mmCIF file of C-alpha atoms in Angstrom:
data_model
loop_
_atom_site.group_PDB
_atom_site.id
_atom_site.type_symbol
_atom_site.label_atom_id
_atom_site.label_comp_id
_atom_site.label_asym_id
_atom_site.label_seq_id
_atom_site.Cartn_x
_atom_site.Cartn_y
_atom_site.Cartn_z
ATOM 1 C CA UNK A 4 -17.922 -7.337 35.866
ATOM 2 C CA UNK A 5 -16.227 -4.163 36.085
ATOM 3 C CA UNK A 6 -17.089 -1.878 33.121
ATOM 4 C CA UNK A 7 -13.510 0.345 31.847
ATOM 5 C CA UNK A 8 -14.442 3.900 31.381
ATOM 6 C CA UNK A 9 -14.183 5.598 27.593
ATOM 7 C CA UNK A 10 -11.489 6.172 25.841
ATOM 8 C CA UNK A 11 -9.624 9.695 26.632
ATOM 9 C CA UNK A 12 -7.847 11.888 24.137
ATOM 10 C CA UNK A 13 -3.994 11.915 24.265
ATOM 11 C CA UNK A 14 -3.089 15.151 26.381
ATOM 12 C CA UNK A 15 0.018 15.081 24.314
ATOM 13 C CA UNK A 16 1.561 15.974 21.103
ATOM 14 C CA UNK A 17 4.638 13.885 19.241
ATOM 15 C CA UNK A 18 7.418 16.822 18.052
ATOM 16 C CA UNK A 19 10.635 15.250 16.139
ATOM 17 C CA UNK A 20 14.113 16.659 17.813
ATOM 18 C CA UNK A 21 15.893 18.928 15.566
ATOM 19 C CA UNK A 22 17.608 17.690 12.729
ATOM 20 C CA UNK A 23 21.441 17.936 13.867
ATOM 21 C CA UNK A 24 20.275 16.159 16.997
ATOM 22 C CA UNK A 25 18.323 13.527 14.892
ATOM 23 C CA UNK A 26 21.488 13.005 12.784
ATOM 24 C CA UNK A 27 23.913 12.638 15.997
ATOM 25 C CA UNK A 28 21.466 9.787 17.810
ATOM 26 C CA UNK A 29 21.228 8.097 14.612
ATOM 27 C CA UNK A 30 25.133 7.808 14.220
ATOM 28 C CA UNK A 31 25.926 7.054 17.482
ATOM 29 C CA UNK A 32 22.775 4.857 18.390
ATOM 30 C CA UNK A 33 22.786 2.059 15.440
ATOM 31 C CA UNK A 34 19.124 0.912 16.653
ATOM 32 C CA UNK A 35 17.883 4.533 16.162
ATOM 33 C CA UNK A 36 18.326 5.917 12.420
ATOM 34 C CA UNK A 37 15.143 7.356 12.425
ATOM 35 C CA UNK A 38 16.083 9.217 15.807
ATOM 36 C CA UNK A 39 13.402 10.043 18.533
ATOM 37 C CA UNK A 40 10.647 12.017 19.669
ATOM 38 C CA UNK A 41 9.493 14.066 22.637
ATOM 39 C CA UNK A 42 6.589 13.616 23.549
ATOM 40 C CA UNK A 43 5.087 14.639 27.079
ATOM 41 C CA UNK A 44 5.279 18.446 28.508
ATOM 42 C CA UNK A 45 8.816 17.839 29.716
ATOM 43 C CA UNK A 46 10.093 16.025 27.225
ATOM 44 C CA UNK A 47 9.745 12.549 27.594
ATOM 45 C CA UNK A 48 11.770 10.599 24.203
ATOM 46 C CA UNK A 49 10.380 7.419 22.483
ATOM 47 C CA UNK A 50 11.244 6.069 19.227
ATOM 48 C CA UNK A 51 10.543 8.051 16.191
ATOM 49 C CA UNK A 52 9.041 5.070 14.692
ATOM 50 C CA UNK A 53 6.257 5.272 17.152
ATOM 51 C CA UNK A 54 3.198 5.821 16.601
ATOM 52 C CA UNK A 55 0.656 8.064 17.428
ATOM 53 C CA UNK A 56 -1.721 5.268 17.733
ATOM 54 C CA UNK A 57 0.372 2.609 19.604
ATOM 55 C CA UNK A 58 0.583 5.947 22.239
ATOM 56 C CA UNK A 59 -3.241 5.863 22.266
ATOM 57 C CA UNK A 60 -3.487 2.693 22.861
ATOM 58 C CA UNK A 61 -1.265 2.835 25.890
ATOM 59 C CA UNK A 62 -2.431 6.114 26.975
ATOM 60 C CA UNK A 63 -5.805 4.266 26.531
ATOM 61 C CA UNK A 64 -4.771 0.833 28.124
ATOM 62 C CA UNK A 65 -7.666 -1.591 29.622
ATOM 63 C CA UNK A 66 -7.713 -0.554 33.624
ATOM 64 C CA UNK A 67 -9.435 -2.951 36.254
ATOM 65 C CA UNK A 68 -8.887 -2.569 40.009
ATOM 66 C CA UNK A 69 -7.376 -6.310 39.728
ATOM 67 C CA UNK A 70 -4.425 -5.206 37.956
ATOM 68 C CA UNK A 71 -1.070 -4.675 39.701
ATOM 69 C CA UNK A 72 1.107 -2.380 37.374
ATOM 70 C CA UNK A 73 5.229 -1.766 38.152
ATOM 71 C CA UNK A 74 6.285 1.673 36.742
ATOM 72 C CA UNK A 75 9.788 2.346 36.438
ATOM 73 C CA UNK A 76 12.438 4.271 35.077
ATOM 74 C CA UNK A 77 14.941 1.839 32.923
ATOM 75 C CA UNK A 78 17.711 0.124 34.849
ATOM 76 C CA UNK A 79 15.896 0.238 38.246
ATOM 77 C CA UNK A 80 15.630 -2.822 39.077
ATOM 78 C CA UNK A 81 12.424 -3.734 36.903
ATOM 79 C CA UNK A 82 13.241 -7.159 36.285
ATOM 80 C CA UNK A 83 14.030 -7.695 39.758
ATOM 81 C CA UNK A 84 11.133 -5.945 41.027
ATOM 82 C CA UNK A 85 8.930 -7.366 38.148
ATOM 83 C CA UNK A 86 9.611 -10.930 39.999
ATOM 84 C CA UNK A 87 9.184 -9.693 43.987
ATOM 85 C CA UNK A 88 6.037 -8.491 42.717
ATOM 86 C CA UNK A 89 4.263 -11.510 41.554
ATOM 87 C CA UNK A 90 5.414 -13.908 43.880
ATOM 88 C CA UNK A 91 4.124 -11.564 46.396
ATOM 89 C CA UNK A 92 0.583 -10.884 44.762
ATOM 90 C CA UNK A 93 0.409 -14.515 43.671
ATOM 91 C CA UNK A 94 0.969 -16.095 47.444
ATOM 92 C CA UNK A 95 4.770 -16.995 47.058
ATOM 93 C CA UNK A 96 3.476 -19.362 44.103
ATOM 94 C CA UNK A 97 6.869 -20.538 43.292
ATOM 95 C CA UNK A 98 5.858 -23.400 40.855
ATOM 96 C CA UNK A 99 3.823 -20.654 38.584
ATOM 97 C CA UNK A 100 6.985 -18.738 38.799
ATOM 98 C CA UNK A 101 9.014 -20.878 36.381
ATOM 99 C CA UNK A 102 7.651 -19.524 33.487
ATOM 100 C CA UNK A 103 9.098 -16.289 31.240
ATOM 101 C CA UNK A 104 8.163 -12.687 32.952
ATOM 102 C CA UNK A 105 7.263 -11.605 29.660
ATOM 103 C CA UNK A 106 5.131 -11.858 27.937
ATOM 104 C CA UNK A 107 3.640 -15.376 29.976
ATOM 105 C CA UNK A 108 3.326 -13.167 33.574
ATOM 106 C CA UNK A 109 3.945 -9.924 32.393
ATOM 107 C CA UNK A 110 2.669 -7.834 30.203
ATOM 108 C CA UNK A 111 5.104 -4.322 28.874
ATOM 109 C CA UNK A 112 2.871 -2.361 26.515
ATOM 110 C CA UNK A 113 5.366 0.488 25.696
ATOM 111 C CA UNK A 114 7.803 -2.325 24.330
ATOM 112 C CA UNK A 115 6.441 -0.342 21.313
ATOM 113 C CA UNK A 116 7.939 2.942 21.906
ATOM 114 C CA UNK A 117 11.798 1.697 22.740
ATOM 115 C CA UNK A 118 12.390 -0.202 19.238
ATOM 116 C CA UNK A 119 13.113 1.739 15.570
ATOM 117 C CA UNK A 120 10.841 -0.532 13.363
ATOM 118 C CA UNK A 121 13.065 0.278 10.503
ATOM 119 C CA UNK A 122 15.666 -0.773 12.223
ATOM 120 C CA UNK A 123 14.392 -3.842 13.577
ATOM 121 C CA UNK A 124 14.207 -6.396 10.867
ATOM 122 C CA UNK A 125 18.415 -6.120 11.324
ATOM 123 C CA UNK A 126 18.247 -7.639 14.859
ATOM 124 C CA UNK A 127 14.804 -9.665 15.013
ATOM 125 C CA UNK A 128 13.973 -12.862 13.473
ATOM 126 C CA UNK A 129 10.600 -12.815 14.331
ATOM 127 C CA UNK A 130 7.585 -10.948 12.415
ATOM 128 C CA UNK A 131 7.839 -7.043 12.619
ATOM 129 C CA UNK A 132 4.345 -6.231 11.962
ATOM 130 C CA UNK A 133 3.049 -7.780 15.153
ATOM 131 C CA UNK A 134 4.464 -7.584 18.854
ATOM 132 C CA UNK A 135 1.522 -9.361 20.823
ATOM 133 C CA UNK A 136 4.392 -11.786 21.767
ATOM 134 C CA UNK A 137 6.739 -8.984 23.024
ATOM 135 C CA UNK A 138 3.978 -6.755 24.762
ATOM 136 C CA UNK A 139 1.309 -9.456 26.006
ATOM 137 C CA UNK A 140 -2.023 -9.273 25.698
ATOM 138 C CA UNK A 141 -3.956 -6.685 26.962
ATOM 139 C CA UNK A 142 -7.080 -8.410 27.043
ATOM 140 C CA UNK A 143 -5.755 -11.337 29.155
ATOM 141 C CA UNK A 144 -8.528 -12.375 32.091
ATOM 142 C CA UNK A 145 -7.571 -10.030 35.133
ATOM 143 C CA UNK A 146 -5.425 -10.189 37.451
ATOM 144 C CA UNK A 147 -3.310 -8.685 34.588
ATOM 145 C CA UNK A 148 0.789 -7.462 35.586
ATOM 146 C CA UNK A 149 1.391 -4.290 33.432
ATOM 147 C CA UNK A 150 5.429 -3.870 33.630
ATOM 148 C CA UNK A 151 5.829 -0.266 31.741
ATOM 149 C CA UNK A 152 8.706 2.839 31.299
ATOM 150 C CA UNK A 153 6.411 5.527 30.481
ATOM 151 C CA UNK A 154 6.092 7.905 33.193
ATOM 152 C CA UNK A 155 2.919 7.742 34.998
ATOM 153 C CA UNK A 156 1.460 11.205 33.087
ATOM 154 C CA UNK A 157 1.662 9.632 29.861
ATOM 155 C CA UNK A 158 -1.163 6.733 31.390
ATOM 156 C CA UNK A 159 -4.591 7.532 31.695
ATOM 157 C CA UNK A 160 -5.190 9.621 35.307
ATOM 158 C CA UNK A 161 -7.292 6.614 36.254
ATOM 159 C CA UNK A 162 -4.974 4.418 36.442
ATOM 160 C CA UNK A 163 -3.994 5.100 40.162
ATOM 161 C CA UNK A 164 -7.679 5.272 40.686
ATOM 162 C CA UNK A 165 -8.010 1.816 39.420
ATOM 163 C CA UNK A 166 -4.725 -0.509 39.653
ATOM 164 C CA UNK A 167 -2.388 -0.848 42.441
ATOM 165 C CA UNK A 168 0.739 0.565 40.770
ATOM 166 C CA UNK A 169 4.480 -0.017 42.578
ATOM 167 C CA UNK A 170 7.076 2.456 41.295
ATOM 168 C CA UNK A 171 10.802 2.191 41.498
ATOM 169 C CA UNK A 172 13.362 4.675 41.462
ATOM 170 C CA UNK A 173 17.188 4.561 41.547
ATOM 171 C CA UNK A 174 20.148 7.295 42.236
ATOM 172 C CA UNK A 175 20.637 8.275 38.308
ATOM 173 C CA UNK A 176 24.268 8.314 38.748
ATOM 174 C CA UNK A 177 24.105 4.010 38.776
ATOM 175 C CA UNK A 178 21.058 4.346 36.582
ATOM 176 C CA UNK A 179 23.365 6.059 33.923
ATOM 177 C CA UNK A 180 25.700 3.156 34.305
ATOM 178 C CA UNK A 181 24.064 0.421 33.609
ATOM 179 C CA UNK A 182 21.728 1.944 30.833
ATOM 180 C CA UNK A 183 25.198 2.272 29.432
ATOM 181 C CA UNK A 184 25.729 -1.378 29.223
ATOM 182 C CA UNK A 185 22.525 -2.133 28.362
ATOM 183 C CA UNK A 186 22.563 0.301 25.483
ATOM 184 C CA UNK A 187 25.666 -1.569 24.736
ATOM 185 C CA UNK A 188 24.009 -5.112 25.167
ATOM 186 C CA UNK A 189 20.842 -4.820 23.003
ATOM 187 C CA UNK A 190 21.073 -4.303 18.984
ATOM 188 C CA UNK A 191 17.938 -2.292 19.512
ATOM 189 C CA UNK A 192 20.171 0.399 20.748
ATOM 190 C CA UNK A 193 23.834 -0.606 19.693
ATOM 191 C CA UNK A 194 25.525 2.008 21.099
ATOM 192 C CA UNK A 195 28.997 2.369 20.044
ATOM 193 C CA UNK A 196 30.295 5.401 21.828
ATOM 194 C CA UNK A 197 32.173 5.596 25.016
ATOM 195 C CA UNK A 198 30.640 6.543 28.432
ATOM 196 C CA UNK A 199 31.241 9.920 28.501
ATOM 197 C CA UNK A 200 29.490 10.726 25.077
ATOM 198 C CA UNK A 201 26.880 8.571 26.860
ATOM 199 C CA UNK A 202 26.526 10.814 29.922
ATOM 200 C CA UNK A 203 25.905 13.863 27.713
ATOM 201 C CA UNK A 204 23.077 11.967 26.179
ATOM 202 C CA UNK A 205 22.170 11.083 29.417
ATOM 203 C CA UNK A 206 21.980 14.646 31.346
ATOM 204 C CA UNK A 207 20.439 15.802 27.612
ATOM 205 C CA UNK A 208 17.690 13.078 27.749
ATOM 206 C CA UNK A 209 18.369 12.081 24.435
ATOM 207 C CA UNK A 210 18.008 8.184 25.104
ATOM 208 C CA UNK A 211 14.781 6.192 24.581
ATOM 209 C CA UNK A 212 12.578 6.343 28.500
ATOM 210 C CA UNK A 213 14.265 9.367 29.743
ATOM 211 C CA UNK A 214 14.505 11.852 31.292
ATOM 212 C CA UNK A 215 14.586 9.867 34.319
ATOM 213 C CA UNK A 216 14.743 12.556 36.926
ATOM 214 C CA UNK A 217 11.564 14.147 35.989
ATOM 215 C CA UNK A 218 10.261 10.994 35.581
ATOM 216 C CA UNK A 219 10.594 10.252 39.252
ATOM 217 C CA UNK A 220 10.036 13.588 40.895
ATOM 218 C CA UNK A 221 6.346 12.809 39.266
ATOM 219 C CA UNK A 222 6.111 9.474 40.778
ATOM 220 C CA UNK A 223 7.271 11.144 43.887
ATOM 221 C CA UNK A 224 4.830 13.761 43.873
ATOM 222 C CA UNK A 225 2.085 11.641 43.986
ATOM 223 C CA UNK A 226 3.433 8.954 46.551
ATOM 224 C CA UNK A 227 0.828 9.968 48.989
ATOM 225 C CA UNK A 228 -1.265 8.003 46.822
ATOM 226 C CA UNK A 229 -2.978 5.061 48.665
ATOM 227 C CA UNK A 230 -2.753 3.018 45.316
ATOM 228 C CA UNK A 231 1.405 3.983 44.868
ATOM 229 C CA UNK A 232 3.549 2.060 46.363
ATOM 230 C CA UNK A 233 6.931 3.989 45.986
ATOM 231 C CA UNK A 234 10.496 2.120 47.001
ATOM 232 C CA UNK A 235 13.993 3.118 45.963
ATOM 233 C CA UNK A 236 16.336 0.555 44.281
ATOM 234 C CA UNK A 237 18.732 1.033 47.379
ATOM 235 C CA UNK A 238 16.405 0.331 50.166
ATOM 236 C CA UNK A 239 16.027 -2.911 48.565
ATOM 237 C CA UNK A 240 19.495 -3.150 48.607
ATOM 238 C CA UNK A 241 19.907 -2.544 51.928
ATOM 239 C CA UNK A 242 17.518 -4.502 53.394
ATOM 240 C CA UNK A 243 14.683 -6.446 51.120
ATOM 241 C CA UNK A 244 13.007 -7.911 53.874
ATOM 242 C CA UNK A 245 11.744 -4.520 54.866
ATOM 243 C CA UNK A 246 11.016 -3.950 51.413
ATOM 244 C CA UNK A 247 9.247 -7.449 50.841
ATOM 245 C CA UNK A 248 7.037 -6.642 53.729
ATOM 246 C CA UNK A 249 6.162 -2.906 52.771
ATOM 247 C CA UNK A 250 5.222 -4.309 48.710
ATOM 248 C CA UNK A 251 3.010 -7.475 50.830
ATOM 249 C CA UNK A 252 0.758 -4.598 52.824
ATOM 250 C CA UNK A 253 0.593 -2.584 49.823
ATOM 251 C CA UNK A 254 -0.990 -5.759 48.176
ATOM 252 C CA UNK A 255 -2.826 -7.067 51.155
ATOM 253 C CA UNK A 256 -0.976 -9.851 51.867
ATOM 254 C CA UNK A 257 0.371 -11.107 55.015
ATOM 255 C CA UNK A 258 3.561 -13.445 55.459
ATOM 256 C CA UNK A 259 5.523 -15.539 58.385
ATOM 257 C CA UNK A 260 9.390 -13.997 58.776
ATOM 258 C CA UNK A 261 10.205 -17.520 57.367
ATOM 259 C CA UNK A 262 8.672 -16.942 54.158
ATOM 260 C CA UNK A 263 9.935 -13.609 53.947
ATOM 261 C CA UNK A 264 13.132 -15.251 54.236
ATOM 262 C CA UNK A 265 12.978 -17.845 51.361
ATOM 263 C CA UNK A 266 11.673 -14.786 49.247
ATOM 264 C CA UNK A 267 14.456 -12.710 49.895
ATOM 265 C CA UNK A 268 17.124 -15.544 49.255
ATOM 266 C CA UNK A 269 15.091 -16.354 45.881
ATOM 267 C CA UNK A 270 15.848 -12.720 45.158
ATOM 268 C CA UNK A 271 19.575 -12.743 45.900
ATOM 269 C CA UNK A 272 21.210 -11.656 43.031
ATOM 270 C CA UNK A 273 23.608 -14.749 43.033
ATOM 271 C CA UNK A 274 20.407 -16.612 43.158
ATOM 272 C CA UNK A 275 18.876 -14.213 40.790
ATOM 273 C CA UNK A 276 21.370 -14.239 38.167
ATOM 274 C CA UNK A 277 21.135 -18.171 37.880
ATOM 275 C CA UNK A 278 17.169 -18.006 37.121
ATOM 276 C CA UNK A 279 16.855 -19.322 33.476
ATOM 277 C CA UNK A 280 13.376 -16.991 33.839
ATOM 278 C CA UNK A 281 14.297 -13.602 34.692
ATOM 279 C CA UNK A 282 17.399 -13.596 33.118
ATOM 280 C CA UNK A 283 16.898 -14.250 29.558
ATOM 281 C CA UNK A 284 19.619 -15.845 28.581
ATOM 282 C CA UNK A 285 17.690 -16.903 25.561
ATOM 283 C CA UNK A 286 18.064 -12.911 23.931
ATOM 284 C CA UNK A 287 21.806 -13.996 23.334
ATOM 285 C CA UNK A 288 20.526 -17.403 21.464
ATOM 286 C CA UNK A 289 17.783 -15.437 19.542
ATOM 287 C CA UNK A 290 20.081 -12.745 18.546
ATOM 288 C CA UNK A 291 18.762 -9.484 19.833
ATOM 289 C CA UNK A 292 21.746 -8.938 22.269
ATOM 290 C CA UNK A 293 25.599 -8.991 21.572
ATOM 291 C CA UNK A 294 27.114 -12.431 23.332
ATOM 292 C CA UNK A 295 30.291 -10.889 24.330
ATOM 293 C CA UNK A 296 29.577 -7.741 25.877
ATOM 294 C CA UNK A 297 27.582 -8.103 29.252
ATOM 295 C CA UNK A 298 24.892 -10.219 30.806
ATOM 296 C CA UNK A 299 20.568 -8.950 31.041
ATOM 297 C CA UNK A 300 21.313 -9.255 35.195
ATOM 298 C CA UNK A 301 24.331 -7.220 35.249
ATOM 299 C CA UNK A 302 25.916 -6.513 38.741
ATOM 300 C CA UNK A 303 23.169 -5.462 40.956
ATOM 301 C CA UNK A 304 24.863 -3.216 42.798
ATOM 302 C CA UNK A 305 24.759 0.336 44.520
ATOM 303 C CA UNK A 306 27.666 2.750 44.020
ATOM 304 C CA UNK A 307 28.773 1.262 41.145
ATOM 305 C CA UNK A 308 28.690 4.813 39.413
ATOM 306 C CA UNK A 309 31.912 4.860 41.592
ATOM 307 C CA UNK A 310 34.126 3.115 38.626
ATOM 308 C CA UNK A 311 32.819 5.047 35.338
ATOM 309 C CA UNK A 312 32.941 8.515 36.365
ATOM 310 C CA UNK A 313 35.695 11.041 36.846
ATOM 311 C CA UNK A 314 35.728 13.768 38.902
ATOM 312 C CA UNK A 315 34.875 15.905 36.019
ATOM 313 C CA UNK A 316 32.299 13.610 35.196
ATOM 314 C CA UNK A 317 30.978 13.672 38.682
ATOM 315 C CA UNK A 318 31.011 17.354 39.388
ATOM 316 C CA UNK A 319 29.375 18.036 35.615
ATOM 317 C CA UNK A 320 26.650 15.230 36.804
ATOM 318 C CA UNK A 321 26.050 16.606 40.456
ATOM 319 C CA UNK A 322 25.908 20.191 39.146
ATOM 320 C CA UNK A 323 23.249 18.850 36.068
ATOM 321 C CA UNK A 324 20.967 16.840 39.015
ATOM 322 C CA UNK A 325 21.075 19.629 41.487
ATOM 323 C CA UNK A 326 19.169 21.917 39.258
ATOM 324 C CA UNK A 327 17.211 19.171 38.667
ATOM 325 C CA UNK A 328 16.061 18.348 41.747
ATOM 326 C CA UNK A 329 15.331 22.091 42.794
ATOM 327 C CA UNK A 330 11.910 22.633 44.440
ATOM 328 C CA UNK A 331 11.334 19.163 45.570
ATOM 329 C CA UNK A 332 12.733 17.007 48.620
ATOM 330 C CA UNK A 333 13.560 14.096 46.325
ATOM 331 C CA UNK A 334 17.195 13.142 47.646
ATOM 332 C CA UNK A 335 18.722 9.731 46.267
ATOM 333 C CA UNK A 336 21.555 7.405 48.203
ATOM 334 C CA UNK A 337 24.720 7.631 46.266
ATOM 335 C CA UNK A 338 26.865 4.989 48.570
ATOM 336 C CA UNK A 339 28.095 1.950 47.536
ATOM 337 C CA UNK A 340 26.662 -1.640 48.199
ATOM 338 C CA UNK A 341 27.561 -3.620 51.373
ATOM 339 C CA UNK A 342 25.163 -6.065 51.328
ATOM 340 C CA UNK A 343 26.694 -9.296 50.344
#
């Protein structure tokens, strides 16, 4: 039986932004009145609501070398990724796949941080004092999938020491995009404005899970790793196979061309879009989403950045990410998708 090591304390301290900043995200972000808080040492926002207890407990959360955890940024491809991964770890099991991600396969412990309790009782019907059923249980018998936002510093250090972790990035200029409609899509966030008030939010990292950039030059940092498996939305994109058969070595698992095959067409976002299990259609029937706004499996594409922003937009953004990305050879793909 493997034996989890003690309880660490958090490395981090929860600081409220300042009030005219708290006001602003609470007008313009329905889901938020209470506003957010940074919390890591570059500034990493969760709901105000949170707290410093739930953090523990995911800063805390049970390890064993079983475990297969996907970190990601929002709107990288987590769902998507989320399902690749267990089919892969769990032989192609295709049967045991038509069952919810979350919480029945899944488990997403920081569901916690992305919701305004307050707030909540406006968009949920279920109970509000207890989200075992939206985070999964943490004590479930191992081999345990751990889908989570947080950045990987905000996790105990063993946790690459211990769990195979697969991280996914995307160019933030998409990313931006389609957190747009999905901040659009969800009461939780119910934002009202249009995209370019968005983008400021966005390149301010005053949104629930971001800043993204910094999130990923971390991951990136540390993709020597032997337990970090690191892709890019776009290589996927542009050729999943590949991508199918990098995630299956990572895992230890070895697979004819003709079941790589069958995976990657089960993972074609027309086939993808159709799966009553990934896309949770059922968020519409319970409420939590707006019916007439956008879907959970939006586009799927690359380059789709190409439609929302202006050249002002784009020369504000690529001026914004280039200081960013100063002092490390992270580069993202900006082109637009060709795969059919």
């Amino acid at each position: 039986m493997f034996k989890m090591s003690k309880s660490q304390q958090l490395p981090f301290k929860m600081i409220p932004l300042p009030d005219d900043i708290q006001k602003r995200i609470a007008s313009d972000f329905r889901g938020f009145p209470n506003g957010l808080v940074s919390c890591n040492h570059w500034g990493y926002k969760v709901s105000a609501t949170t707290t410093e207890q739930e953090l523990d407990g995911i800063f805390n959360y049970p390890l064993d070398p079983r475990d297969v955890w996907l970190v990601t940024p929002p709107k990288c491809g987590t769902t998507w990724s989320q399902e690749m991964v267990w089919l892969i770890a769990n032989d192609l099991d295709y049967e045991g796949a038509k069952s919810p991600l979350m919480p029945d396969r899944w488990n997403f412990p920081d569901f916690v941080t992305v919701i305004d309790k307050d707030d909540m009782p406006r968009w949920f019907r279920g109970p509000t004092d207890d989200f075992s059923a939206l985070t999964g249980d943490p004590h479930r018998p191992a081999p345990r999938y751990v889908k989570c936002h947080l950045p990987l510093s905000m996790y105990r250090p063993q946790l690459l020491e211990t769990c195979r972790v697969v991280y996914v990035a995307r160019n933030p200029k998409d990313l931006c995009v389609s957190l747009y409609h999905h901040s659009r899509f969800f009461y939780c966030y119910d934002f009202e404005g249009d995209f370019e008030l968005f983008l400021q939010y966005f390149m301010d990292g005053n949104i629930t899970d971001l800043p993204c950039v910094e999130h990923m030059i971390e991951a990136w940092n540390l993709r020597p790793h032997p337990n970090l498996c690191f892709l890019f939305y776009e290589d996927m994109k542009r050729d999943l196979k590949s991508q199918i058969r990098k995630v299956a070595k990572f895992l230890g698992k070895d697979f004819s061309e003709e079941q790589v095959t069958k995976l990657a067409e089960h993972l074609h976002i027309d086939n993808f879009k159709k799966n009553p299990y990934v896309n949770r259609e059922n968020l519409k029937q319970d409420g939590v989403a707006y019916t007439d706004r956008t879907d959970f499996i939006r586009k799927g594409k690359t380059g789709d950045w190409k439609g929302a922003f202006t050249a002002e937009m784009n020369d504000k953004f690529d001026r914004w990410l280039e200081d960013k990305l100063k002092g490390t050879d992270l580069r993202f793909t900006m082109e637009l998708d060709t795969q059919d």
